[in-house]
Amino acid sequence: MSGGGSRAALVVGSAFVHDLGSLFPVTMNLAGEELAFTFVSSCPSPDAVAEWVRLRSGTVVAGRVPRFFVDANGRRIRVELAGSAIRALVVLADEVTAAPASVPRLGRWQDQMPCRVRGAMDELARMLSRCHHRAGGAPPLVDLDLAYRPDREYETRVAGAHERVRAYIAPVRPVLALRWRSATSAQRKAFLAEVPDDAPVRGWLRRRRTTRILGMEVEVSP
């Protein structure tokens, strides 16, 4: 993947998310070609972690062989993808719910997040590929961070929804923030030409463009 730029990291990272299984991505941080995730484990307890790892050991994930490292308590799994700068930390759900308030409350709404995040990653990879093709130069590098921000309309939407679907309503808005790490002005211009302005961003971030890419809110630096 070396030399492929952020586009290559996003392509492999998307396959990585898919092949690991439907794990909720708590965080995602792309720094150029280095991509790191934190996932919530599907394992109900530490006793199930060893079996989860056993089923995936020796398999091919995103076209590569993953390495798994389980901590002594069986509550955290570190995953490294051979031949890439992609890694992940997988934790049990109770570690997330015990975390600071900035971590979203878990619920059935999280089931849709892996697909939504992957869709945005795939489209951003295509956009980076197109801007590189049009402008030339070295493959562009970006920083991309996933965050969950409180949804001010959550209580209203929950109050108006049937009890059966309330668990599927997210209390947060997933947001991807994109910043340029290494790109020519022509590459940035070609990329931004595809990004429509959806809404202004408050305060000192006003210069950022905000848009939606396959259901994900994305903030793009100029």
Coordinates of C-alpha atoms in Angstrom, one line a residue:
M1 CA 0.0 0.0 0.0
S2 CA 3.1 2.3 0.4
G3 CA 3.0 5.1 -2.1
G4 CA -0.7 4.7 -2.8
G5 CA -1.7 7.8 -0.8
S6 CA -4.8 8.2 1.3
R7 CA -7.0 6.7 -1.5
A8 CA -5.3 3.3 -1.1
A9 CA -5.6 3.4 2.7
L10 CA -9.3 4.1 2.4
V11 CA -9.9 1.3 -0.1
V12 CA -8.1 -1.3 2.1
G13 CA -9.6 0.2 5.3
S14 CA -13.1 -0.2 3.9
A15 CA -12.5 -3.9 3.1
F16 CA -10.9 -4.3 6.6
V17 CA -14.1 -3.0 8.2
H18 CA -16.2 -5.3 6.0
D19 CA -14.1 -8.5 6.6
L20 CA -13.8 -8.1 10.3
G21 CA -17.5 -8.2 10.7
S22 CA -20.3 -5.8 11.8
L23 CA -18.3 -4.1 14.5
F24 CA -19.3 -0.6 15.6
P25 CA -16.6 2.0 14.7
V26 CA -16.2 4.2 17.8
T27 CA -13.3 6.1 16.3
M28 CA -11.5 6.2 12.9
N29 CA -8.3 8.2 12.3
L30 CA -6.6 8.5 8.9
A31 CA -3.2 10.3 8.9
G32 CA -1.9 10.2 5.4
E33 CA -1.5 6.5 4.8
E34 CA -1.9 5.3 8.4
L35 CA -5.4 4.3 9.4
A36 CA -6.5 3.4 13.0
F37 CA -9.9 2.2 14.3
T38 CA -11.5 1.5 17.6
F39 CA -14.3 -1.0 17.4
V40 CA -16.9 -2.3 19.8
S41 CA -16.6 -6.1 20.0
S42 CA -19.5 -8.3 19.2
C43 CA -18.3 -10.7 22.0
P44 CA -20.7 -10.7 25.0
S45 CA -17.8 -11.4 27.5
P46 CA -14.1 -12.0 27.8
D47 CA -14.8 -15.8 27.5
A48 CA -16.0 -15.3 24.0
V49 CA -13.0 -13.3 22.8
A50 CA -10.7 -16.2 22.3
E51 CA -13.2 -17.9 20.1
W52 CA -13.7 -14.7 18.1
V53 CA -10.0 -14.5 17.5
R54 CA -9.7 -18.2 16.7
L55 CA -12.3 -18.0 14.0
R56 CA -10.5 -15.2 12.3
S57 CA -6.9 -16.3 12.8
G58 CA -5.3 -17.5 9.5
T59 CA -8.1 -16.0 7.4
V60 CA -7.6 -13.3 4.8
V61 CA -8.9 -9.8 5.8
A62 CA -8.8 -7.1 3.1
G63 CA -6.5 -9.2 1.0
R64 CA -4.0 -9.6 3.8
V65 CA -3.4 -11.7 6.9
P66 CA -4.3 -10.0 10.2
R67 CA -2.4 -10.5 13.4
F68 CA -4.4 -10.6 16.7
F69 CA -3.1 -9.7 20.1
V70 CA -5.4 -10.2 23.1
D71 CA -4.6 -8.6 26.5
A72 CA -4.3 -10.6 29.6
N73 CA -7.9 -9.9 30.7
G74 CA -9.3 -10.8 27.4
R75 CA -11.1 -7.5 27.1
R76 CA -9.2 -5.9 24.3
I77 CA -8.0 -7.2 21.0
R78 CA -5.3 -5.4 19.0
V79 CA -5.4 -6.1 15.2
E80 CA -2.6 -5.4 12.8
L81 CA -3.0 -5.9 9.0
A82 CA 0.2 -7.3 7.5
G83 CA 1.8 -5.2 4.8
S84 CA -0.2 -2.1 5.6
A85 CA -0.3 0.8 8.1
I86 CA -3.9 -0.2 9.2
R87 CA -4.6 -1.3 12.7
A88 CA -7.5 -1.5 15.1
L89 CA -8.3 -1.9 18.8
V90 CA -11.4 -4.0 19.5
V91 CA -13.0 -3.5 23.0
L92 CA -15.9 -5.0 24.8
A93 CA -19.1 -2.9 24.9
D94 CA -19.0 -2.3 28.7
E95 CA -15.6 -0.5 28.3
V96 CA -17.3 1.9 25.9
T97 CA -20.3 2.6 28.1
A98 CA -18.0 3.3 31.0
A99 CA -16.0 5.8 28.9
P100 CA -16.5 9.6 29.1
A101 CA -19.7 11.2 27.9
S102 CA -18.2 12.1 24.6
V103 CA -18.6 8.4 23.6
P104 CA -22.1 7.8 22.2
R105 CA -24.6 5.7 24.0
L106 CA -24.8 2.3 22.4
G107 CA -28.0 0.9 20.9
R108 CA -29.4 -0.8 17.8
W109 CA -28.7 2.4 15.9
Q110 CA -25.1 1.5 15.8
D111 CA -25.8 -1.5 13.5
Q112 CA -26.0 0.8 10.5
M113 CA -22.8 2.6 11.2
P114 CA -20.3 0.2 9.7
C115 CA -22.1 0.3 6.3
R116 CA -22.4 4.1 6.4
V117 CA -18.8 4.6 7.3
R118 CA -17.7 2.2 4.6
G119 CA -19.8 3.9 2.0
A120 CA -18.3 7.3 2.8
M121 CA -14.8 5.9 2.8
D122 CA -15.4 4.3 -0.6
E123 CA -16.8 7.5 -2.1
L124 CA -14.0 9.7 -0.7
A125 CA -11.4 7.2 -2.1
R126 CA -13.1 7.6 -5.5
M127 CA -13.0 11.4 -5.2
L128 CA -9.3 11.4 -4.3
S129 CA -8.6 9.1 -7.3
R130 CA -10.5 11.4 -9.6
C131 CA -8.7 14.6 -8.4
H132 CA -5.3 12.8 -8.7
H133 CA -6.2 11.7 -12.2
R134 CA -7.2 15.2 -13.2
A135 CA -4.5 17.2 -11.6
G136 CA -1.6 14.8 -11.7
G137 CA 1.3 14.9 -9.2
A138 CA 1.9 12.5 -6.3
P139 CA -1.1 10.7 -4.7
P140 CA -2.7 13.2 -2.3
L141 CA -2.6 12.7 1.4
V142 CA -5.4 13.7 3.8
D143 CA -6.2 13.4 7.5
L144 CA -9.7 12.1 8.2
D145 CA -11.3 11.8 11.6
L146 CA -14.6 10.2 12.6
A147 CA -16.5 11.8 15.5
Y148 CA -20.1 11.5 16.9
R149 CA -21.7 14.8 17.8
P150 CA -24.9 15.2 19.8
D151 CA -28.0 15.5 17.8
R152 CA -30.1 18.4 19.1
E153 CA -33.2 17.0 17.6
Y154 CA -32.8 13.5 19.1
E155 CA -35.3 13.9 21.9
T156 CA -37.9 15.3 19.6
R157 CA -37.5 12.5 17.1
V158 CA -37.6 9.8 19.8
A159 CA -40.8 11.3 21.3
G160 CA -42.5 11.2 18.0
A161 CA -41.4 7.7 17.1
H162 CA -43.1 4.3 17.8
E163 CA -41.5 2.5 20.8
R164 CA -40.3 -0.3 18.6
V165 CA -38.1 1.9 16.5
R166 CA -36.7 4.2 19.2
A167 CA -33.6 2.1 19.7
Y168 CA -32.7 2.5 16.0
I169 CA -32.7 6.4 16.3
A170 CA -29.2 7.6 16.8
P171 CA -28.6 10.2 19.6
V172 CA -25.6 11.5 17.7
R173 CA -24.6 12.7 14.2
P174 CA -21.6 10.8 12.7
V175 CA -19.2 13.4 11.2
L176 CA -16.1 13.0 9.1
A177 CA -13.6 15.9 9.2
L178 CA -11.2 16.0 6.3
R179 CA -8.0 18.1 6.2
W180 CA -5.3 18.2 3.6
R181 CA -1.9 16.8 4.6
S182 CA -0.1 16.8 1.3
A183 CA -1.7 17.9 -1.9
T184 CA -1.1 20.4 -4.7
S185 CA -3.4 23.4 -5.1
A186 CA -4.7 21.8 -8.4
Q187 CA -5.6 18.6 -6.6
R188 CA -7.4 20.4 -3.9
K189 CA -9.3 22.5 -6.4
A190 CA -10.4 19.4 -8.4
F191 CA -11.5 17.7 -5.2
L192 CA -13.5 20.7 -3.9
A193 CA -15.2 21.1 -7.3
E194 CA -17.1 17.9 -6.4
V195 CA -18.1 19.1 -2.9
P196 CA -21.2 21.2 -2.7
D197 CA -21.9 23.5 0.2
D198 CA -24.6 22.1 2.3
A199 CA -24.6 24.4 5.3
P200 CA -22.3 26.9 7.0
V201 CA -20.1 25.8 9.9
R202 CA -20.2 28.0 13.0
G203 CA -17.4 30.0 14.4
W204 CA -13.8 29.7 13.4
L205 CA -14.5 26.6 11.3
R206 CA -16.7 28.6 8.9
R207 CA -14.2 28.2 6.0
R208 CA -14.9 24.5 6.0
R209 CA -17.4 23.1 3.5
T210 CA -19.9 20.7 4.8
T211 CA -21.7 18.2 2.7
R212 CA -23.3 14.7 2.8
I213 CA -21.6 11.8 1.2
L214 CA -23.8 8.7 1.2
G215 CA -25.6 9.7 4.4
M216 CA -22.5 10.8 6.3
E217 CA -21.9 14.5 7.2
V218 CA -18.4 15.5 5.9
E219 CA -16.5 18.7 6.7
V220 CA -13.8 19.5 4.2
S221 CA -11.1 22.1 4.7
P222 CA -10.4 24.3 1.7

